[in-house]
PDB file of C-alpha atoms and ligand atoms in Angstrom:
ATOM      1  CA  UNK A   1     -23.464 -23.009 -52.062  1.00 27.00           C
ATOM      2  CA  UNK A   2     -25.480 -26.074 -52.362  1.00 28.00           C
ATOM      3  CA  UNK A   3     -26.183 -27.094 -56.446  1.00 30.00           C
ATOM      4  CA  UNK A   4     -30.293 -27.150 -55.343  1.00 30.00           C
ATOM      5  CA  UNK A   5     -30.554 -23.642 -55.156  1.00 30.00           C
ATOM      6  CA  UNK A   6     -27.188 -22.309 -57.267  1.00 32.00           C
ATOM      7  CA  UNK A   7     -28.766 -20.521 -60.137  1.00 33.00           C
ATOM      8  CA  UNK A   8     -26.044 -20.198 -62.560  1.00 36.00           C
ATOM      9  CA  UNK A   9     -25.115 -23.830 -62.995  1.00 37.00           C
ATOM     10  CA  UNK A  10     -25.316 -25.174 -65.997  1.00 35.00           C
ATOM     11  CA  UNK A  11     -25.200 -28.675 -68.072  1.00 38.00           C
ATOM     12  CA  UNK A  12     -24.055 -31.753 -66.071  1.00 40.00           C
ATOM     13  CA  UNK A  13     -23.026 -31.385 -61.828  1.00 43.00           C
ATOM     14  CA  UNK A  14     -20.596 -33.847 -62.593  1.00 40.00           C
ATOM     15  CA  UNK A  15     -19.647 -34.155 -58.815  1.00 45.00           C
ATOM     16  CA  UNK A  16     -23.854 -35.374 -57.964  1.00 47.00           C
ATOM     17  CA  UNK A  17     -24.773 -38.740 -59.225  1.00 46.00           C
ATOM     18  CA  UNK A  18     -28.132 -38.157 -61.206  1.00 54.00           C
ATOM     19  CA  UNK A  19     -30.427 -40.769 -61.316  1.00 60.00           C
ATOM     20  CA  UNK A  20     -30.901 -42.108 -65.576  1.00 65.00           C
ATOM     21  CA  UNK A  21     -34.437 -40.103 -65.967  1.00 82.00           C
ATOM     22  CA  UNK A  22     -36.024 -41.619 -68.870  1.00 91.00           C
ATOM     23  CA  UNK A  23     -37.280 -39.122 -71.881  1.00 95.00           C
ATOM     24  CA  UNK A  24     -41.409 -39.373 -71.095  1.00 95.00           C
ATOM     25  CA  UNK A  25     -41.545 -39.380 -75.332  1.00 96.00           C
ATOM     26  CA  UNK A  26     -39.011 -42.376 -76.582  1.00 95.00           C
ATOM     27  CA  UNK A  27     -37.790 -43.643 -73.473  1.00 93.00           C
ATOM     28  CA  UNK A  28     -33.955 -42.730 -73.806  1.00 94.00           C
ATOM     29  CA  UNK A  29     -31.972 -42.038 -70.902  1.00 92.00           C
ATOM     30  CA  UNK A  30     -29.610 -40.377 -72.867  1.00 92.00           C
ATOM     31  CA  UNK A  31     -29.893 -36.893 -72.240  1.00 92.00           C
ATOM     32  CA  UNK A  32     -28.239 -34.283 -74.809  1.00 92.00           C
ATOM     33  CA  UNK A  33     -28.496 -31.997 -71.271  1.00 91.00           C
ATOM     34  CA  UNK A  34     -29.367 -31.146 -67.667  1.00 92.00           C
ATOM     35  CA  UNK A  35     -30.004 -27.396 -66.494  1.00 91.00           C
ATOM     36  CA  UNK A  36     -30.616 -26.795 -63.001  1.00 89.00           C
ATOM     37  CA  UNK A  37     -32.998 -23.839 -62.690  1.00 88.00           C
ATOM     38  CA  UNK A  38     -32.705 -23.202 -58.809  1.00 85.00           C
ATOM     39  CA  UNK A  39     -35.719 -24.880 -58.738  1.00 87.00           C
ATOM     40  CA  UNK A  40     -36.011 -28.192 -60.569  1.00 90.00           C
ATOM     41  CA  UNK A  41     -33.581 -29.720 -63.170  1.00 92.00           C
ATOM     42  CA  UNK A  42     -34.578 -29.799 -66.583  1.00 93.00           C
ATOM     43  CA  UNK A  43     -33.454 -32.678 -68.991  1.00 94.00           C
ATOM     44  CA  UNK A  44     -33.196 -32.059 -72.559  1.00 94.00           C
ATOM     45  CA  UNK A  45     -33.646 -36.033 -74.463  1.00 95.00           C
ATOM     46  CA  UNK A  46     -30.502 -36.492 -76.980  1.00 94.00           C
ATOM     47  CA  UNK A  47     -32.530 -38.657 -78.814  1.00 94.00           C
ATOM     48  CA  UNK A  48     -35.724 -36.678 -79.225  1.00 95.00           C
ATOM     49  CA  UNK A  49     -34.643 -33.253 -78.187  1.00 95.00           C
ATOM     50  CA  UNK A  50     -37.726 -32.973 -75.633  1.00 96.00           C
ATOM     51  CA  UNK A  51     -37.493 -31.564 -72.522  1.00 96.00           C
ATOM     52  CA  UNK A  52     -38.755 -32.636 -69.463  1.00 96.00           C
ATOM     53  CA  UNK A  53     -38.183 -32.404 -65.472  1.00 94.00           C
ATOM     54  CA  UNK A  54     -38.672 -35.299 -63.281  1.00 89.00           C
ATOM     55  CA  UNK A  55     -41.064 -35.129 -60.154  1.00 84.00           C
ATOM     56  CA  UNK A  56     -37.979 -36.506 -58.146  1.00 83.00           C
ATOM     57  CA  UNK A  57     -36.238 -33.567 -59.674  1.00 86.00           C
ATOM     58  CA  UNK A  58     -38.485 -30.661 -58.737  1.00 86.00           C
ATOM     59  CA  UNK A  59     -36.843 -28.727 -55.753  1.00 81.00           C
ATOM     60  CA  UNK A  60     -40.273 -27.086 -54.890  1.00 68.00           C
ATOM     61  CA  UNK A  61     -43.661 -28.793 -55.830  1.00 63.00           C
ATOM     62  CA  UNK A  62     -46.343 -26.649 -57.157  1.00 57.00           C
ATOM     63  CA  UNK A  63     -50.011 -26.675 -55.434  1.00 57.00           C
ATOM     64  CA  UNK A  64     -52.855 -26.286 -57.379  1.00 57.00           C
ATOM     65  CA  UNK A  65     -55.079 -24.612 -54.845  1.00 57.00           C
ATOM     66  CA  UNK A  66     -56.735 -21.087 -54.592  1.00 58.00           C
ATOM     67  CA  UNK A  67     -53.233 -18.646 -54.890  1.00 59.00           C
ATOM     68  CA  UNK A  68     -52.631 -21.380 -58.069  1.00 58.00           C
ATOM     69  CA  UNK A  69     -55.339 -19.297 -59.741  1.00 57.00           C
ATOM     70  CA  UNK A  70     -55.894 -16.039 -57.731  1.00 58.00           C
ATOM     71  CA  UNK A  71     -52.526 -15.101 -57.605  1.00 59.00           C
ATOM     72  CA  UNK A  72     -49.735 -16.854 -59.619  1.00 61.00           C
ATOM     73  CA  UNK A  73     -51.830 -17.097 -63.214  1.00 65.00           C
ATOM     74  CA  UNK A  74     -53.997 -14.154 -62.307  1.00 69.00           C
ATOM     75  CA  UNK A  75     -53.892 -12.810 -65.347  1.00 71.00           C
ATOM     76  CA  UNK A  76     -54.355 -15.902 -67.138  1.00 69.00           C
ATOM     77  CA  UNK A  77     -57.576 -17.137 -65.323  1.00 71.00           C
ATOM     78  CA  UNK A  78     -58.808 -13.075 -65.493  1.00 75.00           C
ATOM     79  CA  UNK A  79     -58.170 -13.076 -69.556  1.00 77.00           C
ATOM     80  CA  UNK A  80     -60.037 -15.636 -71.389  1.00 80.00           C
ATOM     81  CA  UNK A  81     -58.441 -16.964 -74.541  1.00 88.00           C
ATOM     82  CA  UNK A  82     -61.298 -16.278 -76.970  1.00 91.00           C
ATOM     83  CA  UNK A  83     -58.830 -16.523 -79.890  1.00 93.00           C
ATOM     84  CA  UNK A  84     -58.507 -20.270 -78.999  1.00 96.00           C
ATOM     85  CA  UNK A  85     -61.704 -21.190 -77.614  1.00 96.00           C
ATOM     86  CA  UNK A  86     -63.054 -19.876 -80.913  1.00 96.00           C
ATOM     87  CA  UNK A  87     -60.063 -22.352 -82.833  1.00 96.00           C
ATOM     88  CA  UNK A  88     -61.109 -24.698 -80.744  1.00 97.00           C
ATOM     89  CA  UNK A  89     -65.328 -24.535 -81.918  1.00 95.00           C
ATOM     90  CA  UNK A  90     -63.996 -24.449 -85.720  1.00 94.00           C
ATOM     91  CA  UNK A  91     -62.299 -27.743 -84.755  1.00 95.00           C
ATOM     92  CA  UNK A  92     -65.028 -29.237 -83.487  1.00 94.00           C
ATOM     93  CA  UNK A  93     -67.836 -27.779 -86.012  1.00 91.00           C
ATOM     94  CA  UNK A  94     -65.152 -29.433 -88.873  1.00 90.00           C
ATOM     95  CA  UNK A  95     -65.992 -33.150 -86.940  1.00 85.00           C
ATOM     96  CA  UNK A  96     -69.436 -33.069 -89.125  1.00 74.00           C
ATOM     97  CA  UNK A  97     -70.207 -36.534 -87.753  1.00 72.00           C
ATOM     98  CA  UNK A  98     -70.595 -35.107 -84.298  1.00 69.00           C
ATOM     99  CA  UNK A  99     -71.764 -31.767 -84.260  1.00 67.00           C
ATOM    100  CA  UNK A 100     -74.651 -32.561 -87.708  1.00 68.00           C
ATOM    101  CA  UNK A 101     -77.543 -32.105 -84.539  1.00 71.00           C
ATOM    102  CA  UNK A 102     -75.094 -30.087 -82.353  1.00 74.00           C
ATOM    103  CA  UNK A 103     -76.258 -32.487 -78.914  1.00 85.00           C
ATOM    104  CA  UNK A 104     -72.827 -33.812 -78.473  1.00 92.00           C
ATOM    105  CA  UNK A 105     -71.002 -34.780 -75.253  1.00 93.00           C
ATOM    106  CA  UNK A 106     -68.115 -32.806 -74.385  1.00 95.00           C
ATOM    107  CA  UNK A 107     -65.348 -33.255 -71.487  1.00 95.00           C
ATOM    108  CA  UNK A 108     -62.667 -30.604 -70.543  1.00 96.00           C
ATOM    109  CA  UNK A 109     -60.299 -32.002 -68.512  1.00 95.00           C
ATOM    110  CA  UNK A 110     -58.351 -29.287 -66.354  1.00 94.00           C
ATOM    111  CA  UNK A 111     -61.238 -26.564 -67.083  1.00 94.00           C
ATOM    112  CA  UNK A 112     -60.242 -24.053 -64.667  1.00 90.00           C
ATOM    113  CA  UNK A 113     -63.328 -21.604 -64.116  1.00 88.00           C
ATOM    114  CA  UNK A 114     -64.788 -22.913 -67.283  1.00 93.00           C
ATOM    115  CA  UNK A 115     -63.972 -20.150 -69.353  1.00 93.00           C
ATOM    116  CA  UNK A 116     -63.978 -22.266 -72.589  1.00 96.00           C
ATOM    117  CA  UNK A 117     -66.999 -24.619 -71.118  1.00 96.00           C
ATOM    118  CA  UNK A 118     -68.794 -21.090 -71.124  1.00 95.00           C
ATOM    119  CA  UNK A 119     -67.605 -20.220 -74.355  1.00 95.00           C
ATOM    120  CA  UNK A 120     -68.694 -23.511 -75.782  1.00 95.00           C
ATOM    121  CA  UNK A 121     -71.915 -23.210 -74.715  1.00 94.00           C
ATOM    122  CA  UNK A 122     -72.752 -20.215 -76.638  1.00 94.00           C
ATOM    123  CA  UNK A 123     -71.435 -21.264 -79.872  1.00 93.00           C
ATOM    124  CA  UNK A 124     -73.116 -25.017 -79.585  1.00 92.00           C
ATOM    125  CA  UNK A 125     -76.523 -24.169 -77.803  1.00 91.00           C
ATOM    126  CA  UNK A 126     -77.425 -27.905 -77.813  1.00 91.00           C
ATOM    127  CA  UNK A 127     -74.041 -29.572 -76.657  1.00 92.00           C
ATOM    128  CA  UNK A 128     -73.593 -31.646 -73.197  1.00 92.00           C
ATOM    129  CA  UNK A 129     -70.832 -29.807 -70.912  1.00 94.00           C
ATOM    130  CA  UNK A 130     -68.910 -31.232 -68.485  1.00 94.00           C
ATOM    131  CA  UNK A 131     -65.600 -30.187 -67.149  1.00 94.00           C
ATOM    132  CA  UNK A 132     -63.242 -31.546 -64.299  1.00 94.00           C
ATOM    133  CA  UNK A 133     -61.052 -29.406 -62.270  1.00 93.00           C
ATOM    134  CA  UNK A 134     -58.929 -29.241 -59.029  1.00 89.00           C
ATOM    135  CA  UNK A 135     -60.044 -25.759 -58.112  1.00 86.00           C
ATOM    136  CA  UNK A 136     -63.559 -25.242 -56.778  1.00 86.00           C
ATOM    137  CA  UNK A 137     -66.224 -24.812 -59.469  1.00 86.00           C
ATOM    138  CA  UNK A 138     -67.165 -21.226 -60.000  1.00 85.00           C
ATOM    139  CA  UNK A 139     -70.655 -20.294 -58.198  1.00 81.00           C
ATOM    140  CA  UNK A 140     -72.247 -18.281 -61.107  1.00 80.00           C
ATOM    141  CA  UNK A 141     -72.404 -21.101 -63.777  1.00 82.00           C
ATOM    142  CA  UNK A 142     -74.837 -21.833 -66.589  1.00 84.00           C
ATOM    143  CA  UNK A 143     -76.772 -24.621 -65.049  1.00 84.00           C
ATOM    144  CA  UNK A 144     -76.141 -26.482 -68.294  1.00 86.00           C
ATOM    145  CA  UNK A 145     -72.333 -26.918 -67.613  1.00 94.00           C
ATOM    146  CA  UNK A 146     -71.535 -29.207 -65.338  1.00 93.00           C
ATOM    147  CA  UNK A 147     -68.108 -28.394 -63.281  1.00 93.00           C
ATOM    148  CA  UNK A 148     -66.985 -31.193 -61.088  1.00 91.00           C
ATOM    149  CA  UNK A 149     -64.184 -30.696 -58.373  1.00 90.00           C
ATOM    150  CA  UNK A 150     -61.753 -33.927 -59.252  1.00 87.00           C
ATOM    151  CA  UNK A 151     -58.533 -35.027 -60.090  1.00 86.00           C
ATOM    152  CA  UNK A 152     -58.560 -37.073 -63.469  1.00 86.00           C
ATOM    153  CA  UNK A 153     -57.697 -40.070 -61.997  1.00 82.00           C
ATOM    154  CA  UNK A 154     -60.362 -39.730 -59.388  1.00 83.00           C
ATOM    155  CA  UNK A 155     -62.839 -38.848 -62.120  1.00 84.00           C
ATOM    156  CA  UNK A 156     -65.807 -41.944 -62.044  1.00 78.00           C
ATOM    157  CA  UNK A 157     -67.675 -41.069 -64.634  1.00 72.00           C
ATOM    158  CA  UNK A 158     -68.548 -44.066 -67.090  1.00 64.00           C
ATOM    159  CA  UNK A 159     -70.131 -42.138 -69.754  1.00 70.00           C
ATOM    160  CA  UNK A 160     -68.246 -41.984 -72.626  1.00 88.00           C
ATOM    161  CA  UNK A 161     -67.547 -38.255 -75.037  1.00 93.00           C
ATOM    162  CA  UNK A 162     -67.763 -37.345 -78.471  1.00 94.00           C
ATOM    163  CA  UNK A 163     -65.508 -34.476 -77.479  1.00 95.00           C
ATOM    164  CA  UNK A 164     -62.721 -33.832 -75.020  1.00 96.00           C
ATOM    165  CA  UNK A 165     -60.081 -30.606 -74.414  1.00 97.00           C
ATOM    166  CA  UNK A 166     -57.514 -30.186 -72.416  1.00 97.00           C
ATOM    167  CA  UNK A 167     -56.113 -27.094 -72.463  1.00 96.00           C
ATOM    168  CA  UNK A 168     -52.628 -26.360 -70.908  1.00 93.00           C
ATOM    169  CA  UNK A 169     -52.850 -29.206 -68.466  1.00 94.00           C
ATOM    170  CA  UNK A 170     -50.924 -31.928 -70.126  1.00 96.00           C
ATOM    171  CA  UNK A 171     -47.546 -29.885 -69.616  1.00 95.00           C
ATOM    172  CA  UNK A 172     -48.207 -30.023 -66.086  1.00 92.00           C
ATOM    173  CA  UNK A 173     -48.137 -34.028 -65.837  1.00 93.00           C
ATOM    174  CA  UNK A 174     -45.271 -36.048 -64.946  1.00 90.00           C
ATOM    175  CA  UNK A 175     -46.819 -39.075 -67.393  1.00 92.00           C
ATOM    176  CA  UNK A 176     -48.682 -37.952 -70.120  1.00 95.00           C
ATOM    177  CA  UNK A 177     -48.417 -40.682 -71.922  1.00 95.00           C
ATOM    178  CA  UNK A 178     -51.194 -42.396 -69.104  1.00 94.00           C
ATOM    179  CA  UNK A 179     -53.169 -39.096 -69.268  1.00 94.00           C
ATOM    180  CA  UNK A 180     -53.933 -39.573 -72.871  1.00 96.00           C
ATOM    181  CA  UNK A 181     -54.284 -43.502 -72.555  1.00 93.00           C
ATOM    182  CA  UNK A 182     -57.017 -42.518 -69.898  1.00 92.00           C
ATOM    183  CA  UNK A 183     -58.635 -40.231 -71.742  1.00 93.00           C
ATOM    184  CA  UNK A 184     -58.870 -43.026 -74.423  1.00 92.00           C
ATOM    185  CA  UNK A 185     -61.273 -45.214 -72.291  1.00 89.00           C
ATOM    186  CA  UNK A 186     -63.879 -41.977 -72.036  1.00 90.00           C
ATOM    187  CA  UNK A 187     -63.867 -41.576 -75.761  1.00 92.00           C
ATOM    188  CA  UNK A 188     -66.409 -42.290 -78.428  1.00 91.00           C
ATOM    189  CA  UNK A 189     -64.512 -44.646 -80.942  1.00 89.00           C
ATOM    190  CA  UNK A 190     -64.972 -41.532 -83.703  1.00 89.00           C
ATOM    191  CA  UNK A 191     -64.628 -39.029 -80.925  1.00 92.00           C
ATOM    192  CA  UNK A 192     -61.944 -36.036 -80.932  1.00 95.00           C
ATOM    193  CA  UNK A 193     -59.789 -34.969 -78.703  1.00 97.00           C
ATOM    194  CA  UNK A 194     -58.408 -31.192 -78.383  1.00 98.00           C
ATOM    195  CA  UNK A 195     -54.807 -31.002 -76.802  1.00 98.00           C
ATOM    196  CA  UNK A 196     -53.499 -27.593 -76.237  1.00 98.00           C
ATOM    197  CA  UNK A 197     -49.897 -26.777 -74.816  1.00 97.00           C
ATOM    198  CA  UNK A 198     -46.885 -24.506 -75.061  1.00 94.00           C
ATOM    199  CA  UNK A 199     -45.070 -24.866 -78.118  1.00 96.00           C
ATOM    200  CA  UNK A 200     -41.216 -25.079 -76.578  1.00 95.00           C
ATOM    201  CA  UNK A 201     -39.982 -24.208 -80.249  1.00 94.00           C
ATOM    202  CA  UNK A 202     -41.467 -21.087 -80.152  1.00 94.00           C
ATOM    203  CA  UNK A 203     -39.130 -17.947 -80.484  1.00 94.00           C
ATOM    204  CA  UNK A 204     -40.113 -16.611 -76.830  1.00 93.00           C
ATOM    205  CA  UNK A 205     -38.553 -20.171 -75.399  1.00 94.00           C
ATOM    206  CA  UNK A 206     -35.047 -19.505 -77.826  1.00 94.00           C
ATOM    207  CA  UNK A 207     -34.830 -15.984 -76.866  1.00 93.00           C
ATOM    208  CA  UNK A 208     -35.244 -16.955 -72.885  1.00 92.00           C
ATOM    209  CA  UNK A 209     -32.062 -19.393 -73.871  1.00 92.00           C
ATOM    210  CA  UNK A 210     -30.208 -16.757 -75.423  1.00 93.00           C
ATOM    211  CA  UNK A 211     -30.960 -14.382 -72.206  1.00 90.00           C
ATOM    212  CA  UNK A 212     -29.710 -17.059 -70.199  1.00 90.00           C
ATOM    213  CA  UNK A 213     -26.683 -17.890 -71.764  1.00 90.00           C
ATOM    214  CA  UNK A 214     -25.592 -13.866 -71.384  1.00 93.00           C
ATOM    215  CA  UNK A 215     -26.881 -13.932 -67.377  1.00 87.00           C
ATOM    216  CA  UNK A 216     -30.274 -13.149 -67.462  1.00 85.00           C
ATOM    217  CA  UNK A 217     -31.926 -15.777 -66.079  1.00 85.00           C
ATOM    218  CA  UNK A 218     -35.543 -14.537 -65.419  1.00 84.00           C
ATOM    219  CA  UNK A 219     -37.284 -15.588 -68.460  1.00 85.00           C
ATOM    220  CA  UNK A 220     -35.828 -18.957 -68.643  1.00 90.00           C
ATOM    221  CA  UNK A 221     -36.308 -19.743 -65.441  1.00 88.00           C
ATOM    222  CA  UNK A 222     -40.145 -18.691 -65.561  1.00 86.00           C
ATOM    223  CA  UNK A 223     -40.857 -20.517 -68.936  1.00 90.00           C
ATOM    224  CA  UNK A 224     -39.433 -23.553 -66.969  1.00 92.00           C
ATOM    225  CA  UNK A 225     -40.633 -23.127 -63.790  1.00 88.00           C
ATOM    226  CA  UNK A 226     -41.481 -26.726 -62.606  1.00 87.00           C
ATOM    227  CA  UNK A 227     -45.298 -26.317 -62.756  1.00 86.00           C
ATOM    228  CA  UNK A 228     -44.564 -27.302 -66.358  1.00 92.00           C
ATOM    229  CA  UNK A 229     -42.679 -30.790 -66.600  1.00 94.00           C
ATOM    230  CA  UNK A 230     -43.104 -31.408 -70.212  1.00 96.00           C
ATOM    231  CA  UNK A 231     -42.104 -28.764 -72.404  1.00 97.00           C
ATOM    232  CA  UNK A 232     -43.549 -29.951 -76.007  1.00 97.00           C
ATOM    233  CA  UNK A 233     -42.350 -29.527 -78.939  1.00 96.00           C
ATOM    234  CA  UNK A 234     -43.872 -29.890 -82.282  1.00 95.00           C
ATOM    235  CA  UNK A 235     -42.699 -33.357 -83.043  1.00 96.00           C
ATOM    236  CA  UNK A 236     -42.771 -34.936 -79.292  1.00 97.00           C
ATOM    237  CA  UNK A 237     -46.322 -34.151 -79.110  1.00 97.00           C
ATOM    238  CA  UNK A 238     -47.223 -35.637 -82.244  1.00 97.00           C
ATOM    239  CA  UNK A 239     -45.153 -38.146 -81.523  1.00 97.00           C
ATOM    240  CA  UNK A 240     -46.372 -39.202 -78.188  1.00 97.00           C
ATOM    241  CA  UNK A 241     -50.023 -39.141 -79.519  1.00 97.00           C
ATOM    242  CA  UNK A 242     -49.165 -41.344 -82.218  1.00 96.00           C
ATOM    243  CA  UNK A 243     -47.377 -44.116 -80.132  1.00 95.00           C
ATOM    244  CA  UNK A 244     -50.731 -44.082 -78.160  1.00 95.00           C
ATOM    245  CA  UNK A 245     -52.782 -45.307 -81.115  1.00 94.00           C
ATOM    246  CA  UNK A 246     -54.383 -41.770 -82.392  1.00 96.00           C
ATOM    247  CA  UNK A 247     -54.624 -40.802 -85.867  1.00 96.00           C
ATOM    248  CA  UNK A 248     -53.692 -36.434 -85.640  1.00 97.00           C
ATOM    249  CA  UNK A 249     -56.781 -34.330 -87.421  1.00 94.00           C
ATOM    250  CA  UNK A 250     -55.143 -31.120 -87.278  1.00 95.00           C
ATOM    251  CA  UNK A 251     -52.201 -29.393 -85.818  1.00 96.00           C
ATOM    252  CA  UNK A 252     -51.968 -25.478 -86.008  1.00 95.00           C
ATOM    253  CA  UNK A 253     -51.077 -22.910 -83.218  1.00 95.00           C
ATOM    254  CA  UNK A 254     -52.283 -19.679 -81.679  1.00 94.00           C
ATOM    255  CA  UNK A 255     -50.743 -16.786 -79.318  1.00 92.00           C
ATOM    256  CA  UNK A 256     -52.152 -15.631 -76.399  1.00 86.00           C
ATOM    257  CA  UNK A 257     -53.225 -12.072 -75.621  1.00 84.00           C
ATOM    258  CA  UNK A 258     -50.099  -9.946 -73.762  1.00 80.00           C
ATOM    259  CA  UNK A 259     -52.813  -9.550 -70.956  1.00 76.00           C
ATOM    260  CA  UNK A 260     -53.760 -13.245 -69.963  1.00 76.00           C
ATOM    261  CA  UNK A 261     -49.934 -13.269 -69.220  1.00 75.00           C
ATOM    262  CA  UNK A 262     -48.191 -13.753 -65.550  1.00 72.00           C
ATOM    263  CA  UNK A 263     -44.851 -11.642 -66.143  1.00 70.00           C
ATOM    264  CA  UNK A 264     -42.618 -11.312 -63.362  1.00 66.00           C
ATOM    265  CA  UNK A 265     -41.419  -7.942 -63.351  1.00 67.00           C
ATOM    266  CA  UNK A 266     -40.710  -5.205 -60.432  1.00 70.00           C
ATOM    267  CA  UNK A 267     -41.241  -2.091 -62.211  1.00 79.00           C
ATOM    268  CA  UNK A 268     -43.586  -1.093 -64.730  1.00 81.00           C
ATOM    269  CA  UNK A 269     -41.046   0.113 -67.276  1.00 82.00           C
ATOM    270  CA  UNK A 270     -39.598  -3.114 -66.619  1.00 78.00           C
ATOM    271  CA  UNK A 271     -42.951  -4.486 -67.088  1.00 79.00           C
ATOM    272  CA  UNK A 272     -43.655  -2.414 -70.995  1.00 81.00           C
ATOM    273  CA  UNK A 273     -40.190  -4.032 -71.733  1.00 81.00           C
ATOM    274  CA  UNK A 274     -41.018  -7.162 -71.262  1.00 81.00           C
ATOM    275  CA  UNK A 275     -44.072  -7.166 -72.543  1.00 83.00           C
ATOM    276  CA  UNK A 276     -42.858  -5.375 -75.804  1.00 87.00           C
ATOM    277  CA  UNK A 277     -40.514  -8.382 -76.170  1.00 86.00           C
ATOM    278  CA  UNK A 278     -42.648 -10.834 -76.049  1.00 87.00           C
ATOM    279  CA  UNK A 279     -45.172  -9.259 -78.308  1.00 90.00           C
ATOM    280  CA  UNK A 280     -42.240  -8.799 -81.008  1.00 91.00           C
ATOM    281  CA  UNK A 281     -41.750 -12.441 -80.345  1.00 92.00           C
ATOM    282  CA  UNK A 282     -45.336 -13.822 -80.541  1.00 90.00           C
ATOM    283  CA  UNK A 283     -44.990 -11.815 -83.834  1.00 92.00           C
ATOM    284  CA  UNK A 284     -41.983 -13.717 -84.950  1.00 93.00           C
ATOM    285  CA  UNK A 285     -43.155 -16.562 -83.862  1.00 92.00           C
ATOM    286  CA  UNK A 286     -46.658 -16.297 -86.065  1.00 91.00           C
ATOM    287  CA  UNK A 287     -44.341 -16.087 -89.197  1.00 92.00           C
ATOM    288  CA  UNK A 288     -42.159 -19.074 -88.593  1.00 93.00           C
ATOM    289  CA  UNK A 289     -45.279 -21.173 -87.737  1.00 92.00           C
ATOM    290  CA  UNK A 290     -44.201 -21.598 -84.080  1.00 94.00           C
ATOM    291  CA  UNK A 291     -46.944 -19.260 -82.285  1.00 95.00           C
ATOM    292  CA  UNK A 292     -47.157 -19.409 -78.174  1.00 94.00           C
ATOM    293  CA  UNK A 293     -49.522 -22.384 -78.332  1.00 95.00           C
ATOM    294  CA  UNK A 294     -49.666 -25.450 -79.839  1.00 97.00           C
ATOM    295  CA  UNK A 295     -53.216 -27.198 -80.847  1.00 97.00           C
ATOM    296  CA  UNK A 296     -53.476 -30.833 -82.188  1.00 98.00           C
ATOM    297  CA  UNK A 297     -56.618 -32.981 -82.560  1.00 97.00           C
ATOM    298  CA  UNK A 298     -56.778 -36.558 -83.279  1.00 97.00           C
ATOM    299  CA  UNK A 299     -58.757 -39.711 -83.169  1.00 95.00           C
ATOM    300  CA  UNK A 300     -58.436 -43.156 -82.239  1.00 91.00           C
ATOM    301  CA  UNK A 301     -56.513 -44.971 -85.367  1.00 86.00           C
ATOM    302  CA  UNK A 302     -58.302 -48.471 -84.917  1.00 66.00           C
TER     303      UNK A 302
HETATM  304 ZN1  LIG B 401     -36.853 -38.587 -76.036  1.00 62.49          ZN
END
């Protein structure tokens, strides 16, 4: 069987030459390991421990068009996560310098169906919305959110933002480290920005190791599914945004409801099982500090 699509292999193919991928955090090509999933590779930095897959790497590339969000992250798109668009507003309404008149300029960079634009809107009546997306812009929109169909390098706006959020995009890009130096140049210098990712440390992502180690390979391979080719934890995020010049506000974390989540399953006992695990895990993962999500906001340090 050819090593693209073998399922069980693990660590080093020893017989393949691998190309030195360097760490997208520190740089090091010296990786502590290399999993093949069936469907990408994914690196694990022995410097930095994060763990990343490589575009060149990916055995299937993921499309962000309609299925993206009407079938693959149904649930997701379907189940807004008030929990964290409400984190998110505290965040902001803590930046007094911005929000003292409430008319501030906001950006949300990978908005989806502008769930949290919509959100926003309520809880800052006066605020500016914008948000950029692949997908088309939903039809039934607040006239006062703007929703423009982009990609973020495409994006031309000049204007610059007191806010901007990204919410589970940045795990998605094969450079983040340009994503947040472009979202630099459309920042107010005191403006914040809202990053929000998976938190790879988090006891759902040990337990899917575990599984995998004893041959069941399901949850592993959907945490790592090669949609997501930077799996953060929480010291290569902070990390990354520091080397880029920001100063980190806050850092704190958040599950998601069981509903807004995609889980692969054939049957639904199967499907009560799985869900009951992870909801014993979000649990666990609450008390060690390590919930689903990861939030950090920071400012420019100069
Ligand atoms: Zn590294």
């Amino acid at each position: 069987m050819s090593i693209w699509f073998s399922y069980d292999e693990v660590a080093l193919d020893l017989e393949r030459p691998l190309t030195p991928q360097a760490c997208p955090i520190c740089g090091s090509t010296f990786l502590e390991s290399k999993i093949n999933t069936g469907l990408c590779f994914v690196s694990k930095c022995g410097e930095c421990f994060h763990e990343f897959t490589s575009q060149d790497e990916v055995f299937s590339k993921e499309v962000y068009d309609e299925l993206y969000f009407e079938e693959t992250h149904k649930n997701w798109f379907a189940n807004p996560q008030t929990k964290l668009f409400k984190k998110i507003c505290k965040l902001i309404e803590r930046h007094k310098a911005l929000t003292k008149f409430g008319d501030f300029d906001l950006l949300d960079v990978g908005c989806g169906k502008g769930a949290l634009l919509k959100y926003i809107s309520t809880y800052f009546p006066k605020s500016n919305l914008t948000g950029i997306d692949l997908g088309e812009p939903p039809l039934d929109l607040d006239p006062r959110i703007i929703i423009k169909k982009s990609s973020f390098d495409a994006f031309q706006e000049t204007g610059s933002y007191d806010v901007v959020v990204s919410t589970a995009v940045i795990e998605h890009l094969s450079n983040p480290k340009d994503f947040l130096l472009r979202i630099k140049q459309f920042l107010n210098s005191d403006g914040l920005i809202i990053i929000v990712t998976v938190d790879s440390t988090t006891p759902l992502y040990i337990a899917a190791k575990i599984m995998r180690m004893i041959g069941a390979g399901l949850p592993f391979r959907r945490l790592y599914d090669p949609h997501h080719l930077n799996h953060f934890t929480k010291d290569s995020l902070p990390r990354l945004v520091k080397d880029q010049g920001f100063k980190i506000c806050f850092s704190g974390g958040v599950n998601v409801p069981l509903k807004s989540l995609d889980i692969p399953s054939s049957t639904l006992i199967q499907e009560f099982f799985y869900k009951l695990g992870v909801r014993n895990l979000f649990f666990l993962g609450s008390l060690l500090g390590h919930p689903f999500l990861q939030i950090l906001a920071f400012k420019k340090s100069e």
